[in-house]
């Protein structure tokens, strides 16, 4: 069965500093990988996704992620954090289901705090 | 605008009571999903449905039931058999797309608490 690990439960960064969130996955085939962001009391918003091709993926809000097959990682990065980036971030791996949709397995999430 | 609507935003359950959470989407998506979110545990899949009148158990289906009578709607019932129902519940949907690699779109969630 697939699994996703986000080793950092909390990260605190200063506004304007760079941010990197770690994600490691376990999956037997080529994974579909996603990063989502959740503001308090809200649903999840898709930041970016990787299916194939270029291993550096650009997303919304200035985020990017790099797929490294040899390390089973899909780390999320942002060069300069804004106060509005304070949220919880989830990495997920998708398992293809026949006929429709996919079944996502989520990591435990990383909560990001931004210091002024 | 298309999207997923979950209601109510907050819900309280008494002991021995069944409660139903609503999820409606106007995205014309075939697949719909229910997740439970507990602090520090990420999201766990309760049930999913790939097509009308069909649904499958996810990883934590015990104490829950669903129906899928319409493409747009996928209500979740939390039964009295679910002994620890306090959580944040999220509904999602997706379209098959090519290779079924389309991302899931989420509603804003329902927070269920025990009275």
Short mmCIF file of C-alpha atoms in Angstrom, two decimals:
data_model
loop_
_atom_site.label_atom_id
_atom_site.label_comp_id
_atom_site.label_asym_id
_atom_site.label_seq_id
_atom_site.Cartn_x
_atom_site.Cartn_y
_atom_site.Cartn_z
CA UNK A 1 0.00 0.00 0.00
CA UNK A 2 1.15 3.50 -0.68
CA UNK A 3 2.15 5.85 2.12
CA UNK A 4 3.23 9.47 2.47
CA UNK A 5 5.46 10.93 5.16
CA UNK A 6 5.87 14.59 5.97
CA UNK A 7 8.65 14.59 8.56
CA UNK A 8 8.12 18.15 9.81
CA UNK A 9 4.95 18.75 11.80
CA UNK A 10 5.65 22.46 12.29
CA UNK A 11 7.94 24.90 10.52
CA UNK A 12 8.45 28.55 11.44
CA UNK A 13 9.97 30.91 8.91
CA UNK A 14 10.52 34.64 8.74
CA UNK A 15 8.66 36.63 6.14
CA UNK A 16 10.83 36.95 3.05
CA UNK A 17 12.86 33.83 3.84
CA UNK A 18 12.81 30.70 1.73
CA UNK A 19 10.68 27.69 2.60
CA UNK A 20 11.09 24.00 1.89
CA UNK A 21 8.60 21.35 2.98
CA UNK A 22 9.63 17.71 2.79
CA UNK A 23 7.54 14.86 1.45
CA UNK A 24 8.56 11.24 1.06
CA UNK A 25 6.34 8.60 -0.46
CA UNK A 26 6.23 4.85 -0.77
CA UNK A 27 4.59 3.52 -3.88
CA UNK A 28 5.35 0.67 -6.23
CA UNK A 29 4.70 2.42 -9.51
CA UNK A 30 5.12 5.88 -10.98
CA UNK A 31 3.14 8.04 -8.62
CA UNK A 32 0.74 10.85 -9.17
CA UNK A 33 1.85 13.46 -6.63
CA UNK A 34 0.05 16.50 -5.30
CA UNK A 35 0.58 19.34 -2.87
CA UNK A 36 -2.44 20.98 -1.24
CA UNK A 37 -2.72 23.94 1.13
CA UNK A 38 -5.35 24.39 3.84
CA UNK A 39 -6.16 27.61 5.68
CA UNK A 40 -7.78 27.21 9.13
CA UNK A 41 -11.35 25.94 8.94
CA UNK A 42 -11.24 25.69 5.16
CA UNK A 43 -11.02 22.99 2.54
CA UNK A 44 -7.92 22.06 0.59
CA UNK A 45 -6.65 24.02 -2.38
CA UNK A 46 -4.42 22.40 -4.99
CA UNK A 47 -0.99 24.04 -5.26
CA UNK A 48 0.56 21.81 -7.89
CA UNK A 49 0.67 18.28 -9.27
CA UNK A 50 3.16 15.92 -10.88
CA UNK A 51 2.25 13.11 -13.24
CA UNK A 52 5.18 12.76 -15.62
CA UNK A 53 7.72 14.72 -17.62
CA UNK A 54 9.70 17.60 -16.20
CA UNK A 55 10.58 16.82 -12.60
CA UNK A 56 10.41 20.47 -11.53
CA UNK A 57 6.79 21.52 -11.33
CA UNK A 58 5.51 25.08 -11.01
CA UNK A 59 2.35 25.80 -9.10
CA UNK A 60 0.21 28.66 -7.91
CA UNK A 61 1.23 31.33 -5.39
CA UNK A 62 4.90 31.08 -6.39
CA UNK A 63 5.37 27.51 -5.19
CA UNK A 64 7.35 24.81 -6.96
CA UNK A 65 8.13 21.17 -6.23
CA UNK A 66 10.77 18.77 -7.42
CA UNK A 67 10.19 15.06 -7.98
CA UNK A 68 13.23 12.91 -7.19
CA UNK A 69 12.56 9.28 -7.98
CA UNK A 70 15.86 8.07 -6.49
CA UNK A 71 14.95 9.62 -3.14
CA UNK A 72 11.17 8.97 -3.33
CA UNK A 73 10.69 12.62 -2.54
CA UNK A 74 8.50 15.47 -3.73
CA UNK A 75 9.59 18.52 -1.76
CA UNK A 76 7.75 21.83 -1.97
CA UNK A 77 9.65 25.11 -2.11
CA UNK A 78 9.04 28.83 -2.19
CA UNK A 79 11.89 31.33 -2.56
CA UNK A 80 10.33 34.12 -0.48
CA UNK A 81 7.51 33.52 1.98
CA UNK A 82 4.66 35.98 2.50
CA UNK A 83 2.61 36.24 5.69
CA UNK A 84 -0.38 34.88 3.77
CA UNK A 85 1.48 31.58 3.27
CA UNK A 86 0.86 30.65 6.89
CA UNK A 87 -1.29 27.52 6.59
CA UNK A 88 -1.11 23.73 6.69
CA UNK A 89 0.37 21.94 3.72
CA UNK A 90 -0.42 18.39 2.66
CA UNK A 91 1.43 16.13 0.28
CA UNK A 92 -0.58 13.34 -1.34
CA UNK A 93 0.03 10.39 -3.63
CA UNK A 94 -2.69 9.20 -6.00
CA UNK A 95 -3.54 5.62 -6.80
CA UNK A 96 -5.34 5.18 -10.07
CA UNK A 97 -8.82 3.64 -9.77
CA UNK A 98 -10.26 2.07 -12.87
CA UNK A 99 -12.99 3.99 -14.67
CA UNK A 100 -12.91 7.20 -12.70
CA UNK A 101 -10.93 9.32 -10.35
CA UNK A 102 -8.04 8.41 -8.15
CA UNK A 103 -7.63 7.45 -4.52
CA UNK A 104 -5.43 9.84 -2.58
CA UNK A 105 -3.26 8.99 0.39
CA UNK A 106 -2.26 12.05 2.39
CA UNK A 107 0.69 12.83 4.58
CA UNK A 108 0.08 14.10 8.10
CA UNK A 109 0.60 17.71 7.06
CA UNK A 110 3.10 20.44 7.92
CA UNK A 111 1.89 23.58 9.65
CA UNK A 112 3.78 26.68 8.54
CA UNK A 113 4.02 29.73 10.78
CA UNK A 114 5.36 32.99 9.35
CA UNK A 115 7.14 35.46 11.60
CA UNK A 116 7.01 39.16 10.70
CA UNK B 1 -18.92 29.59 -10.28
CA UNK B 2 -18.59 25.84 -10.12
CA UNK B 3 -17.63 24.24 -6.87
CA UNK B 4 -18.43 21.94 -3.99
CA UNK B 5 -20.86 22.99 -1.26
CA UNK B 6 -20.82 21.29 2.11
CA UNK B 7 -23.47 21.94 4.72
CA UNK B 8 -23.82 22.63 7.51
CA UNK B 9 -20.49 24.22 8.41
CA UNK B 10 -20.92 23.15 12.07
CA UNK B 11 -22.95 20.20 13.34
CA UNK B 12 -23.57 18.78 16.78
CA UNK B 13 -24.56 15.22 17.51
CA UNK B 14 -26.22 13.79 20.57
CA UNK B 15 -25.45 10.33 21.88
CA UNK B 16 -27.19 7.62 19.86
CA UNK B 17 -28.13 9.99 17.06
CA UNK B 18 -27.45 9.65 13.36
CA UNK B 19 -26.51 12.82 11.51
CA UNK B 20 -26.18 13.49 7.80
CA UNK B 21 -23.62 15.76 6.17
CA UNK B 22 -24.49 17.23 2.80
CA UNK B 23 -22.16 17.50 -0.18
CA UNK B 24 -23.28 18.97 -3.50
CA UNK B 25 -21.13 19.69 -6.56
CA UNK B 26 -21.90 21.48 -9.82
CA UNK B 27 -18.61 20.61 -11.51
CA UNK B 28 -20.14 17.71 -13.45
CA UNK B 29 -17.62 15.37 -11.83
CA UNK B 30 -18.23 11.64 -11.83
CA UNK B 31 -16.16 10.74 -8.77
CA UNK B 32 -16.85 11.96 -5.24
CA UNK B 33 -15.10 11.28 -1.94
CA UNK B 34 -15.48 11.74 1.80
CA UNK B 35 -12.52 12.28 4.09
CA UNK B 36 -12.16 12.64 7.81
CA UNK B 37 -9.49 14.97 9.20
CA UNK B 38 -8.14 14.74 12.73
CA UNK B 39 -5.33 16.93 14.08
CA UNK B 40 -1.90 15.63 13.10
CA UNK B 41 -3.30 12.72 11.09
CA UNK B 42 -3.88 14.24 7.70
CA UNK B 43 -6.95 13.12 5.79
CA UNK B 44 -8.31 9.60 5.80
CA UNK B 45 -10.70 8.26 3.17
CA UNK B 46 -14.12 7.16 4.43
CA UNK B 47 -16.04 6.35 1.23
CA UNK B 48 -15.77 7.12 -2.45
CA UNK B 49 -18.08 6.86 -5.43
CA UNK B 50 -17.02 6.62 -9.04
CA UNK B 51 -20.48 6.73 -10.56
CA UNK B 52 -24.13 7.16 -9.61
CA UNK B 53 -25.61 4.28 -7.57
CA UNK B 54 -22.18 2.86 -6.83
CA UNK B 55 -19.76 3.48 -3.96
CA UNK B 56 -16.88 1.75 -2.19
CA UNK B 57 -15.51 1.74 1.33
CA UNK B 58 -12.34 3.64 2.01
CA UNK B 59 -9.90 3.08 4.83
CA UNK B 60 -12.18 4.00 7.76
CA UNK B 61 -15.77 3.25 6.67
CA UNK B 62 -17.00 1.67 9.92
CA UNK B 63 -19.77 3.73 11.51
CA UNK B 64 -20.50 5.67 8.33
CA UNK B 65 -22.87 5.23 5.40
CA UNK B 66 -23.32 7.01 2.08
CA UNK B 67 -25.64 7.12 -0.92
CA UNK B 68 -25.17 8.32 -4.48
CA UNK B 69 -28.58 8.73 -6.07
CA UNK B 70 -27.61 11.76 -8.13
CA UNK B 71 -24.39 12.73 -9.81
CA UNK B 72 -24.33 16.04 -7.96
CA UNK B 73 -24.89 14.74 -4.46
CA UNK B 74 -23.00 12.43 -2.09
CA UNK B 75 -24.36 12.69 1.48
CA UNK B 76 -22.53 11.09 4.38
CA UNK B 77 -24.38 9.73 7.42
CA UNK B 78 -22.47 9.42 10.66
CA UNK B 79 -24.27 6.68 12.55
CA UNK B 80 -24.47 6.02 16.27
CA UNK B 81 -22.04 3.16 15.68
CA UNK B 82 -19.27 5.69 15.11
CA UNK B 83 -18.03 6.11 18.66
CA UNK B 84 -15.58 8.92 18.00
CA UNK B 85 -17.23 11.14 15.40
CA UNK B 86 -15.73 14.46 16.44
CA UNK B 87 -13.68 15.58 13.44
CA UNK B 88 -13.56 17.82 10.41
CA UNK B 89 -15.20 16.17 7.39
CA UNK B 90 -14.21 17.07 3.85
CA UNK B 91 -15.96 16.19 0.62
CA UNK B 92 -14.12 16.16 -2.70
CA UNK B 93 -14.81 15.40 -6.34
CA UNK B 94 -12.83 14.72 -9.49
CA UNK B 95 -13.35 14.04 -13.14
CA UNK B 96 -11.88 10.98 -14.82
CA UNK B 97 -9.80 12.86 -17.34
CA UNK B 98 -7.21 11.11 -19.44
CA UNK B 99 -5.52 8.45 -17.36
CA UNK B 100 -7.62 9.45 -14.38
CA UNK B 101 -4.93 11.83 -13.22
CA UNK B 102 -7.17 14.77 -12.46
CA UNK B 103 -6.80 16.38 -9.05
CA UNK B 104 -9.52 16.31 -6.46
CA UNK B 105 -11.43 19.50 -5.66
CA UNK B 106 -12.51 20.04 -2.07
CA UNK B 107 -15.39 21.67 -0.27
CA UNK B 108 -14.93 23.87 2.80
CA UNK B 109 -15.76 21.11 5.26
CA UNK B 110 -18.18 20.36 8.09
CA UNK B 111 -17.00 20.30 11.69
CA UNK B 112 -18.88 17.70 13.72
CA UNK B 113 -18.86 17.76 17.50
CA UNK B 114 -20.49 15.69 20.22
CA UNK B 115 -22.90 17.34 22.66
#
